[in-house]
XYZ file of C-alpha atoms in Angstrom:
701
model
C 83.919 28.932 -0.674
C 87.737 30.199 -0.926
C 86.961 30.617 2.671
C 85.962 26.909 2.969
C 88.853 25.548 1.558
C 91.377 27.813 3.592
C 89.054 26.374 6.651
C 90.215 22.555 5.254
C 92.937 23.141 4.530
C 94.436 25.020 8.416
C 92.528 22.211 9.713
C 94.649 19.640 8.247
C 97.873 21.444 8.643
C 97.700 21.732 11.938
C 96.455 18.517 12.817
C 99.539 17.132 11.200
C 102.117 20.167 12.130
C 101.267 20.859 15.483
C 101.834 17.383 17.253
C 105.120 17.209 15.331
C 106.334 20.937 16.699
C 104.894 19.414 20.292
C 106.491 15.956 19.996
C 109.744 18.080 18.925
C 109.181 20.510 22.418
C 109.254 17.414 24.064
C 111.432 16.278 22.519
C 113.583 18.727 23.505
C 112.819 19.187 26.327
C 113.471 15.278 28.125
C 116.684 15.741 25.907
C 117.542 18.457 27.934
C 117.693 16.093 31.506
C 117.953 13.057 29.816
C 119.102 12.782 26.599
C 116.997 10.722 25.414
C 117.291 10.301 22.017
C 118.082 7.525 20.554
C 121.184 7.194 18.912
C 121.190 6.739 14.812
C 122.110 2.614 15.114
C 119.123 1.942 17.108
C 116.609 -0.017 15.353
C 113.243 -2.000 14.575
C 112.943 -4.653 12.812
C 108.479 -6.342 12.383
C 108.844 -9.676 11.210
C 105.988 -11.094 9.928
C 103.574 -11.768 12.157
C 103.718 -7.854 13.396
C 106.112 -7.852 16.945
C 109.033 -6.093 16.416
C 112.722 -7.102 17.584
C 114.087 -4.031 19.345
C 117.930 -3.555 18.649
C 118.373 -0.508 20.908
C 122.162 1.247 21.251
C 121.448 2.157 25.340
C 118.127 1.678 27.419
C 117.075 5.192 26.567
C 116.655 4.166 22.496
C 115.214 0.785 23.719
C 112.524 3.260 24.794
C 112.067 5.274 22.499
C 111.683 2.704 20.191
C 109.390 0.578 21.526
C 107.248 3.810 22.483
C 107.283 3.882 18.281
C 106.400 0.573 18.368
C 103.268 0.830 20.166
C 102.041 3.753 18.048
C 102.328 2.179 14.450
C 100.605 -1.554 16.490
C 98.571 0.391 18.246
C 98.348 4.023 17.976
C 94.615 5.171 17.850
C 94.037 2.148 21.027
C 97.100 3.978 22.906
C 95.552 7.443 23.098
C 92.149 6.462 23.566
C 93.465 4.789 27.021
C 95.885 7.626 28.009
C 93.556 10.264 27.359
C 90.518 7.839 30.283
C 93.784 7.552 32.305
C 93.926 11.839 32.182
C 90.313 11.855 33.494
C 90.188 14.022 30.159
C 87.914 11.515 27.982
C 84.601 12.930 27.992
C 86.398 16.331 27.481
C 87.729 14.907 24.225
C 84.901 12.675 23.436
C 81.279 13.250 24.916
C 79.168 12.037 27.940
C 79.660 8.075 27.368
C 82.942 8.626 29.295
C 82.011 10.510 31.826
C 81.987 7.656 34.211
C 85.317 6.648 33.960
C 86.464 10.173 33.830
C 85.095 10.785 37.630
C 86.460 7.190 38.247
C 89.741 8.060 37.745
C 89.771 11.233 39.493
C 88.254 10.450 42.539
C 90.802 7.397 43.144
C 93.013 10.074 42.378
C 94.653 8.713 39.658
C 96.648 11.865 37.402
C 97.905 13.126 40.347
C 98.545 9.903 42.082
C 100.598 9.237 38.205
C 102.745 12.710 39.027
C 103.834 11.876 42.042
C 104.839 8.475 41.086
C 107.277 10.448 38.013
C 109.172 12.085 40.642
C 109.372 9.145 42.868
C 111.211 7.027 39.487
C 115.397 7.299 40.548
C 116.837 9.626 37.438
C 117.255 7.107 35.543
C 114.597 4.733 34.967
C 113.234 8.475 34.706
C 114.751 8.928 31.793
C 113.523 5.389 29.796
C 110.175 7.336 30.725
C 110.882 10.538 28.969
C 112.304 8.657 25.353
C 109.311 6.064 25.584
C 106.808 9.542 25.365
C 109.012 10.646 23.248
C 108.929 7.764 21.189
C 105.174 7.883 21.448
C 105.448 11.165 20.103
C 108.078 11.407 17.005
C 106.119 8.822 15.160
C 102.523 10.866 16.221
C 104.968 14.183 14.050
C 106.077 11.767 11.086
C 102.941 9.409 10.623
C 99.685 11.999 11.689
C 97.670 10.633 8.583
C 98.176 6.982 9.888
C 96.452 7.784 13.317
C 92.537 8.951 13.587
C 91.821 12.173 14.414
C 89.174 11.367 17.123
C 92.634 10.708 18.961
C 94.825 12.958 18.175
C 93.763 15.548 21.485
C 95.739 13.469 23.699
C 99.432 14.541 21.773
C 101.579 14.662 23.213
C 101.529 11.983 25.852
C 103.304 13.429 28.214
C 105.674 10.437 31.081
C 103.646 10.547 33.162
C 100.462 10.098 31.496
C 101.682 6.070 31.502
C 102.027 5.720 34.256
C 98.422 7.266 34.762
C 97.811 4.409 32.380
C 99.711 1.884 34.191
C 97.933 3.490 37.536
C 95.153 2.864 36.295
C 95.305 -0.044 35.133
C 97.250 -2.601 37.527
C 95.449 -0.473 41.062
C 92.208 0.299 39.676
C 90.845 -2.530 36.952
C 92.702 -5.070 38.352
C 93.001 -5.161 41.525
C 89.404 -3.342 41.704
C 87.514 -2.108 38.911
C 84.729 0.121 38.752
C 81.805 -3.042 38.762
C 83.010 -3.876 41.894
C 82.735 -1.318 43.823
C 79.154 0.770 42.886
C 77.439 -2.958 43.073
C 79.150 -3.264 46.314
C 80.296 -7.392 45.059
C 83.985 -9.116 45.042
C 83.363 -10.549 41.544
C 86.109 -10.273 39.758
C 86.267 -8.989 35.956
C 86.516 -11.731 33.332
C 90.400 -12.024 33.462
C 92.819 -15.580 34.025
C 95.170 -16.992 33.110
C 96.462 -20.348 32.945
C 100.393 -20.969 33.800
C 102.265 -23.675 34.092
C 106.321 -24.311 35.218
C 107.872 -28.092 34.580
C 111.277 -28.749 36.607
C 113.917 -31.878 34.804
C 112.721 -34.216 36.450
C 109.361 -34.381 34.553
C 110.608 -32.746 31.339
C 110.764 -35.742 28.398
C 114.329 -33.879 27.255
C 115.311 -32.869 31.343
C 115.029 -28.936 30.285
C 112.979 -26.976 32.402
C 110.273 -25.656 30.961
C 107.578 -22.507 30.987
C 103.420 -21.731 30.135
C 102.599 -18.193 30.317
C 98.822 -18.267 29.052
C 96.305 -15.697 29.644
C 92.757 -15.019 29.556
C 91.863 -10.824 29.742
C 89.212 -9.273 26.952
C 90.100 -9.071 23.433
C 89.624 -5.172 23.759
C 90.051 -2.111 25.376
C 93.098 -1.940 28.113
C 93.589 -6.578 28.519
C 95.225 -6.086 24.545
C 98.816 -7.729 25.000
C 101.614 -6.406 22.698
C 103.987 -9.076 22.152
C 108.159 -7.738 21.389
C 111.550 -8.419 21.722
C 113.595 -5.781 23.724
C 117.394 -6.531 23.246
C 120.223 -2.882 24.522
C 123.134 -3.564 26.471
C 122.459 -5.490 30.161
C 118.935 -7.086 28.537
C 117.550 -8.991 25.488
C 113.878 -10.308 26.678
C 110.766 -12.149 25.184
C 107.029 -11.798 26.054
C 104.112 -9.668 26.242
C 103.117 -6.583 27.873
C 99.375 -4.237 27.804
C 99.417 -2.061 25.451
C 100.572 1.473 26.894
C 102.532 0.166 29.226
C 106.487 0.404 28.540
C 108.652 -2.791 29.935
C 107.488 -5.889 29.281
C 105.083 -8.120 31.587
C 105.733 -11.248 31.139
C 109.032 -12.543 29.128
C 111.968 -14.295 29.160
C 115.401 -14.461 28.052
C 118.456 -16.875 27.703
C 118.535 -18.179 30.934
C 115.104 -18.020 32.898
C 111.511 -16.479 32.744
C 107.850 -16.305 34.315
C 104.672 -15.972 33.384
C 101.521 -14.237 35.884
C 98.320 -15.387 36.143
C 95.428 -13.015 38.000
C 95.560 -14.682 41.688
C 93.335 -14.922 44.481
C 94.283 -11.713 45.827
C 91.787 -9.158 48.247
C 93.790 -6.224 47.429
C 91.160 -3.545 48.259
C 88.208 -3.609 50.818
C 84.781 -1.283 51.059
C 84.787 0.168 54.335
C 80.254 1.790 55.645
C 81.149 5.173 57.337
C 78.577 6.059 59.199
C 77.689 10.216 58.897
C 77.531 12.512 61.760
C 76.644 16.697 60.473
C 79.543 16.811 58.264
C 81.550 14.107 58.822
C 81.382 10.501 60.055
C 81.818 8.464 63.613
C 85.429 6.344 63.607
C 86.925 5.763 67.055
C 84.154 7.096 68.583
C 84.761 10.354 67.550
C 83.312 12.631 64.832
C 85.687 13.327 62.160
C 85.886 15.517 58.972
C 86.295 14.595 55.503
C 88.868 15.942 53.319
C 87.521 17.332 50.904
C 88.429 19.315 47.328
C 86.245 19.882 44.498
C 87.212 19.187 40.901
C 86.353 20.336 37.217
C 84.448 17.827 34.899
C 84.415 19.295 31.247
C 82.038 17.433 28.978
C 82.473 17.599 25.263
C 78.666 18.572 24.524
C 77.198 17.017 20.668
C 77.752 20.369 19.405
C 81.302 20.371 20.223
C 81.715 23.076 23.002
C 82.399 21.850 26.456
C 79.775 22.064 30.066
C 81.686 21.975 32.762
C 80.418 20.284 36.107
C 81.960 20.317 39.462
C 83.310 16.424 40.372
C 83.200 16.722 44.836
C 85.743 14.604 46.045
C 85.509 13.423 50.203
C 88.191 11.590 51.642
C 88.317 9.175 54.569
C 91.107 7.706 57.025
C 90.062 5.072 54.616
C 89.981 6.699 51.093
C 87.819 8.321 48.920
C 84.082 7.803 49.047
C 82.794 6.164 46.373
C 79.305 5.913 47.267
C 77.152 7.632 49.300
C 73.286 6.432 50.302
C 70.628 6.748 53.715
C 72.853 8.758 55.301
C 75.849 6.095 55.011
C 79.308 6.695 53.021
C 80.862 3.911 51.215
C 84.886 4.901 51.553
C 87.533 3.174 49.696
C 90.988 1.263 50.641
C 93.197 -0.410 47.952
C 96.247 -1.766 48.325
C 100.142 0.167 46.545
C 98.635 3.111 46.364
C 101.940 4.200 47.354
C 104.495 2.051 45.972
C 105.433 2.802 42.454
C 107.951 1.478 42.413
C 106.706 -1.844 39.781
C 107.868 -0.955 36.583
C 111.458 -0.481 37.340
C 110.777 -3.677 39.264
C 109.009 -5.871 35.380
C 112.302 -4.240 34.287
C 114.660 -5.679 36.210
C 113.518 -8.806 36.605
C 113.425 -9.111 32.095
C 117.324 -8.142 33.250
C 118.258 -10.927 35.915
C 119.654 -14.104 34.933
C 118.885 -16.456 38.232
C 116.653 -16.657 40.121
C 118.438 -15.444 43.188
C 118.582 -12.205 40.529
C 115.075 -12.836 40.308
C 113.576 -12.915 43.209
C 115.528 -10.189 44.681
C 113.624 -7.807 42.866
C 110.180 -10.374 43.403
C 111.317 -8.885 46.785
C 110.578 -5.102 45.976
C 106.993 -6.029 46.432
C 105.892 -3.797 44.057
C 103.376 -4.902 42.688
C 100.279 -4.718 43.317
C 99.244 -9.048 42.605
C 99.405 -11.866 40.708
C 100.559 -14.860 41.291
C 104.621 -15.716 39.218
C 104.761 -19.035 37.626
C 108.918 -19.308 37.597
C 111.278 -21.340 35.749
C 114.676 -21.189 34.417
C 118.125 -22.787 33.277
C 119.669 -24.578 35.391
C 116.097 -26.180 36.429
C 114.809 -24.206 39.501
C 110.294 -23.925 39.107
C 109.118 -22.156 41.565
C 104.821 -19.896 42.189
C 104.346 -17.215 44.348
C 101.722 -16.155 45.592
C 102.515 -12.521 44.832
C 101.218 -9.459 46.254
C 100.286 -6.487 48.392
C 98.151 -8.007 51.000
C 97.692 -6.089 54.458
C 97.893 -6.941 57.462
C 94.350 -7.973 58.732
C 93.501 -8.391 62.096
C 91.029 -10.920 62.445
C 87.895 -12.829 60.048
C 89.018 -15.073 57.229
C 88.719 -14.255 52.953
C 84.896 -14.519 53.374
C 84.433 -11.503 55.962
C 87.134 -9.120 54.178
C 84.481 -10.035 50.731
C 82.035 -8.435 52.304
C 81.164 -5.042 53.469
C 83.557 -3.662 56.748
C 82.687 -1.712 59.359
C 84.450 1.523 58.904
C 83.722 3.657 62.412
C 86.794 1.496 63.903
C 90.557 2.155 63.375
C 90.740 -2.404 64.261
C 89.576 -2.828 61.012
C 91.593 0.068 59.335
C 94.428 -2.543 58.173
C 98.507 -0.222 57.214
C 100.724 -2.573 56.825
C 101.376 -4.805 54.437
C 103.422 -8.226 54.615
C 106.794 -9.060 54.031
C 108.458 -11.284 50.564
C 108.489 -14.028 52.680
C 104.772 -14.358 54.344
C 103.618 -14.759 50.694
C 102.910 -18.163 50.388
C 105.379 -19.710 47.788
C 107.702 -22.477 46.312
C 110.709 -23.788 44.412
C 111.046 -27.004 42.857
C 108.571 -29.102 45.021
C 109.293 -32.651 44.534
C 106.400 -32.974 42.185
C 108.217 -31.959 39.513
C 105.404 -29.618 38.049
C 103.678 -26.183 39.384
C 100.103 -25.100 37.773
C 98.369 -21.045 38.652
C 94.416 -21.644 37.065
C 93.617 -18.159 39.003
C 92.592 -21.036 41.959
C 94.503 -20.836 44.947
C 97.820 -21.136 45.920
C 97.571 -24.558 47.903
C 96.635 -26.456 45.466
C 99.943 -25.322 41.965
C 101.020 -29.332 43.329
C 100.405 -32.084 44.724
C 101.901 -33.959 46.967
C 100.413 -30.085 48.324
C 103.222 -28.185 48.677
C 102.251 -24.686 50.020
C 100.058 -26.120 53.110
C 96.937 -23.547 53.712
C 97.237 -24.341 57.345
C 100.378 -22.799 57.642
C 98.444 -18.602 56.955
C 96.580 -16.471 58.348
C 93.530 -17.391 56.943
C 92.238 -14.071 54.988
C 94.912 -15.204 52.900
C 92.935 -17.158 50.484
C 89.833 -18.247 50.154
C 89.637 -22.323 49.856
C 88.513 -24.446 46.601
C 90.111 -26.097 43.586
C 87.303 -25.433 40.970
C 87.726 -28.005 36.860
C 90.168 -26.211 34.989
C 92.291 -26.083 38.287
C 91.767 -29.796 38.070
C 91.504 -30.835 34.462
C 95.410 -28.472 34.749
C 96.714 -30.900 37.072
C 94.976 -34.597 35.747
C 97.007 -33.007 32.675
C 100.235 -32.820 34.588
C 100.391 -35.158 37.310
C 99.162 -38.121 34.758
C 102.328 -38.085 32.521
C 105.759 -38.204 34.272
C 107.502 -36.806 31.272
C 106.023 -33.478 29.121
C 108.038 -32.943 26.053
C 108.243 -29.707 24.131
C 105.496 -30.583 21.381
C 102.861 -32.698 24.416
C 102.843 -29.100 26.542
C 102.050 -27.452 23.163
C 99.746 -30.202 22.745
C 98.140 -30.415 26.311
C 98.078 -26.121 26.485
C 94.940 -26.682 23.682
C 92.919 -29.082 25.274
C 89.514 -28.232 24.966
C 88.019 -31.981 26.797
C 85.756 -30.457 29.564
C 86.443 -32.390 33.641
C 82.679 -31.672 34.068
C 81.760 -33.581 31.351
C 83.642 -36.969 32.997
C 82.168 -36.201 36.514
C 78.423 -35.548 35.414
C 77.849 -38.019 32.040
C 78.436 -41.277 34.268
C 75.031 -40.083 36.149
C 73.629 -37.636 33.624
C 73.400 -40.519 30.929
C 71.800 -42.991 32.340
C 69.102 -40.828 33.963
C 68.099 -39.437 30.824
C 67.882 -42.969 29.544
C 65.619 -43.637 32.982
C 63.858 -40.985 33.474
C 63.678 -38.991 30.183
C 61.194 -39.298 26.514
C 61.969 -40.239 23.602
C 64.354 -36.332 23.391
C 65.878 -36.693 26.584
C 66.851 -40.341 25.277
C 68.221 -39.276 21.747
C 69.944 -36.263 23.810
C 72.334 -39.255 26.106
C 72.717 -41.109 23.137
C 74.407 -37.743 20.880
C 75.752 -36.772 24.611
C 77.458 -41.108 25.044
C 79.132 -40.422 21.744
C 80.598 -36.754 22.456
C 83.584 -36.590 22.256
C 83.749 -34.896 25.567
C 86.150 -31.970 23.816
C 84.934 -28.358 22.673
C 86.376 -28.645 19.603
C 85.194 -27.019 16.449
C 83.682 -29.975 14.848
C 82.735 -31.458 18.704
C 79.045 -33.460 18.525
C 77.357 -33.175 21.618
C 78.977 -29.922 23.206
C 76.581 -27.253 22.423
C 74.275 -29.768 24.317
C 76.295 -29.897 28.121
C 77.584 -26.325 27.810
C 73.954 -24.917 27.658
C 72.385 -27.574 30.298
C 75.146 -27.186 32.873
C 74.458 -23.096 31.911
C 70.648 -23.845 33.449
C 71.551 -25.508 36.371
C 71.515 -24.721 39.843
C 75.538 -25.173 41.098
C 74.435 -24.041 44.782
C 72.277 -27.679 44.166
C 73.376 -29.786 41.049
C 76.226 -32.412 43.708
C 75.290 -34.742 45.383
C 78.793 -34.574 46.646
C 80.560 -31.020 47.312
C 83.966 -29.751 47.091
C 85.774 -31.514 49.754
C 89.251 -29.913 50.304
C 89.961 -33.898 50.977
C 89.116 -35.093 47.818
C 89.646 -31.195 46.047
C 91.039 -33.458 42.734
C 87.746 -35.700 42.381
C 85.637 -33.201 43.807
C 82.455 -32.113 43.091
C 80.202 -35.709 41.984
C 77.123 -36.596 41.553
C 73.980 -35.194 40.598
C 72.018 -34.891 43.744
C 68.462 -34.760 42.001
C 68.736 -36.478 38.687
C 65.053 -35.982 37.997
C 65.144 -32.140 37.949
C 68.487 -32.682 35.647
C 67.167 -34.705 33.104
C 64.066 -32.139 33.334
C 66.280 -29.770 32.313
C 68.639 -31.294 29.995
C 65.270 -32.040 27.406
C 63.749 -28.339 27.910
C 67.406 -26.988 27.175
C 67.175 -29.719 23.816
C 64.179 -28.717 22.576
C 65.419 -25.112 22.302
C 68.756 -26.217 20.772
C 66.610 -28.291 18.218
C 64.607 -25.396 17.390
C 67.313 -22.775 17.333
C 70.031 -24.496 15.655
C 67.606 -28.443 13.492
C 69.979 -30.734 15.485
C 71.015 -31.990 18.921
C 74.355 -32.912 17.582
C 74.160 -28.972 15.873
C 78.633 -28.646 15.888
C 80.675 -26.128 18.225
C 81.972 -24.382 15.844
C 79.156 -24.072 14.354
C 77.732 -22.040 16.720
C 81.060 -20.899 18.480
C 82.833 -18.552 16.477
C 86.576 -16.397 16.601
C 85.987 -13.155 14.269
C 88.438 -10.444 13.211
C 87.145 -7.911 10.891
C 86.435 -9.644 7.512
C 87.959 -13.329 9.714
C 84.681 -15.600 10.768
C 86.120 -18.772 11.703
C 84.858 -21.621 14.026
C 86.080 -21.316 17.263
C 87.542 -24.053 19.694
C 87.594 -23.783 23.606
C 85.559 -22.300 26.191
C 84.004 -20.903 29.463
C 86.408 -22.550 32.606
C 83.607 -23.226 34.056
C 83.449 -26.436 32.281
C 86.569 -27.328 33.387
C 88.438 -26.376 30.086
C 91.872 -25.007 29.846
C 91.733 -24.159 26.257
C 89.325 -21.191 27.596
C 86.788 -18.573 25.159
C 84.615 -16.733 26.380
C 81.344 -15.931 24.385
C 78.584 -12.829 23.460
C 75.556 -13.346 22.108
C 75.288 -12.553 18.135
C 73.624 -13.369 15.518
C 70.978 -16.197 14.406
C 71.803 -17.641 18.276
C 75.991 -18.044 17.148
C 78.208 -16.410 19.930
C 81.466 -14.216 19.650
C 84.369 -14.635 21.910
C 85.356 -11.899 23.205
C 87.974 -12.815 25.893
C 89.796 -15.741 26.760
C 93.420 -16.974 25.167
C 95.049 -14.008 24.179
C 97.896 -14.171 24.219
C 100.579 -17.614 24.600
C 103.682 -18.645 25.538
C 105.849 -22.481 25.202
C 109.575 -22.188 26.382
C 112.068 -24.280 26.650
C 115.123 -23.864 28.838
C 117.665 -25.873 26.096
C 120.062 -24.528 24.299
C 119.685 -22.112 22.629
C 116.329 -21.827 24.369
C 113.035 -23.467 22.527
C 109.991 -21.236 21.880
C 106.529 -21.175 19.869
C 103.381 -17.976 21.001
C 100.449 -16.203 19.674
C 98.777 -13.008 19.901
C 94.835 -14.451 19.301
C 93.280 -11.211 17.375
C 97.333 -10.056 16.537
C 99.828 -8.038 17.580
C 98.110 -5.042 16.087
C 94.704 -2.746 15.939
C 96.044 -0.043 13.950
C 93.942 -0.429 10.280
C 96.062 -1.801 7.475
C 97.976 -4.239 9.868
C 100.405 -6.470 9.308
C 98.812 -9.527 10.630
C 95.148 -9.214 8.971
C 93.740 -11.987 10.790
C 97.186 -14.222 10.447
C 97.262 -14.813 14.014
C 93.671 -15.561 14.766
C 93.555 -18.308 11.838
C 96.565 -19.364 13.814
C 94.774 -19.775 16.942
C 90.989 -21.490 15.242
C 93.369 -23.969 13.971
C 95.269 -24.328 17.105
C 99.097 -23.298 16.484
C 101.748 -21.615 17.318
C 104.690 -19.776 15.595
C 107.831 -20.057 16.295
C 110.113 -17.446 18.629
C 112.270 -15.801 16.624
C 114.364 -14.037 18.826
C 117.868 -14.368 16.999
C 119.213 -11.667 14.307
C 120.044 -13.970 11.148
C 115.857 -15.345 11.958
C 114.300 -12.404 11.692
C 116.107 -10.836 9.617
C 114.971 -13.798 7.615
C 111.428 -13.437 8.213
C 111.679 -9.681 7.801
C 108.683 -7.850 7.339
C 110.309 -4.194 7.455
C 113.523 -2.639 8.992
C 112.672 1.232 10.517
C 116.476 3.102 11.511
C 116.348 5.880 13.962
């Protein structure tokens, strides 16, 4: 009994004290090099939406406080993500993380992160040191609020911050393991909407910006909303958990958002094996090879080691071997370690020239930039590190590339001047919904024929058509109207097809087909919680063969009104009747409300959803996974929204759909999800007096 008791005491004390000691050591180490320990006047003001407003006496202090704030809001998640970025997750948490570790180590993330950290200039390196010190200080003082499972990741080092960033940007967004394993370029379930409206198209005469990324509602994709104020910066926005700077932001003079662009920054090369090497330009080359050790935690707590052999060709690491072939991965940006400083300087910029000076470094490997400012300028930039390729169009480079010749091996990137870009178009508006840059505004401002055919594909999907319709049909858009448009659940695809489907169902359908036609005719063509007919239409679309569905395919000559028409009305009606029978059987009615079937859930909060898949032409994007009893739960989509008007003072509203914290007993308690279900945004408080009037907690360092 006594031994048991002492063992429990030791475990409890060691778990609390060791992180404290290690954290203090790191803080002292950081301080000895960079004086990263913040001044006493640094503070965090937490508002009632769980948003931290950070006031730093200097920049190191602000980074320190931002590390502290992220731990308070997302500590368990942050430490788990950093553990994965080290390539040691299987060692910490077991075999289920083995594939993750293999990917991280094969692609060289930890080693490259150490080099990237050393490559920072001394000043910015001190900021990263401070961010890590803030994380460790929080863990030292509040270890009881951190899950025991993730405490072994402590102390966090600044190299971990770089490794996490590198894993997220280059080896999740640019390319992810699922794409490589399947040798497919199918994108993640990640998207976004972005609008910039010039004074000429604005009811108030002020430029406006809409930021609206759509990402999965979990893991490394969670957004974190914050304000950072320090000498030379006063920016409000959001970043992904674990990233130490704002990635989408605005200040008093300008702002930007990102959308996932049609960027191809990676290739898989097929190598022909010969002996212990591979054929390249008529010769046999040897692989560079090294053996790493993977540790895997067993169910009994012991560690088992297994080797991981990493082979590298001139193209990059070998990620797959089969049928006497090897497949090597090449990814852009592995020699460009300055993205964090670029984002930081973008947020500090005060005009378009300063902003573009930061952008021209091209440290960010991908993402469209949509920009607006107080002077009335708006800009669309197809941003990214785009390889200079010898030949071929976008479709060619989507496939497996022959790796036996240097003719297909790209080594250079297009400079900034080569990228598709438009400033202040005649239309007075710019938009992107993950479509190619050619459709950012109308009349067309960026012409595809002026760029290499591998830069981006040519298409315009229904969500983009819906986006353009809302912007183009309203000559003067107010701030409130922009927010209302942002929440639009109207299905562009329904507007395109119902005029064919409804009469076809009445002509060719049986009784249930005619009933379905009546419901679709009465439906408001939206996916609001109370919309009746949306479920029937969405399920019908899911069963349709899109390649065969339309009588008139998409045309570059009519990009906003095609595709159109039903290629086979009888077949479409037969599908509708089968779907209608299933809907009636599952839900008891053909006109079941959308929000009964589709839900948003967080903890004990369970609410009817509005919004749906962007493929339906819905601007308000939600992606669902099957749940119980025929219900579906939102797992991705609208995740962060910021609507900004560059008035004086700046006017802004925002929302982080799932709330601004994932730690148990956080401030939010589902408040923002409830606002999400009501299509509401919360006010953005940026002035100190406003924040103090809505204060949840004040912390002084």
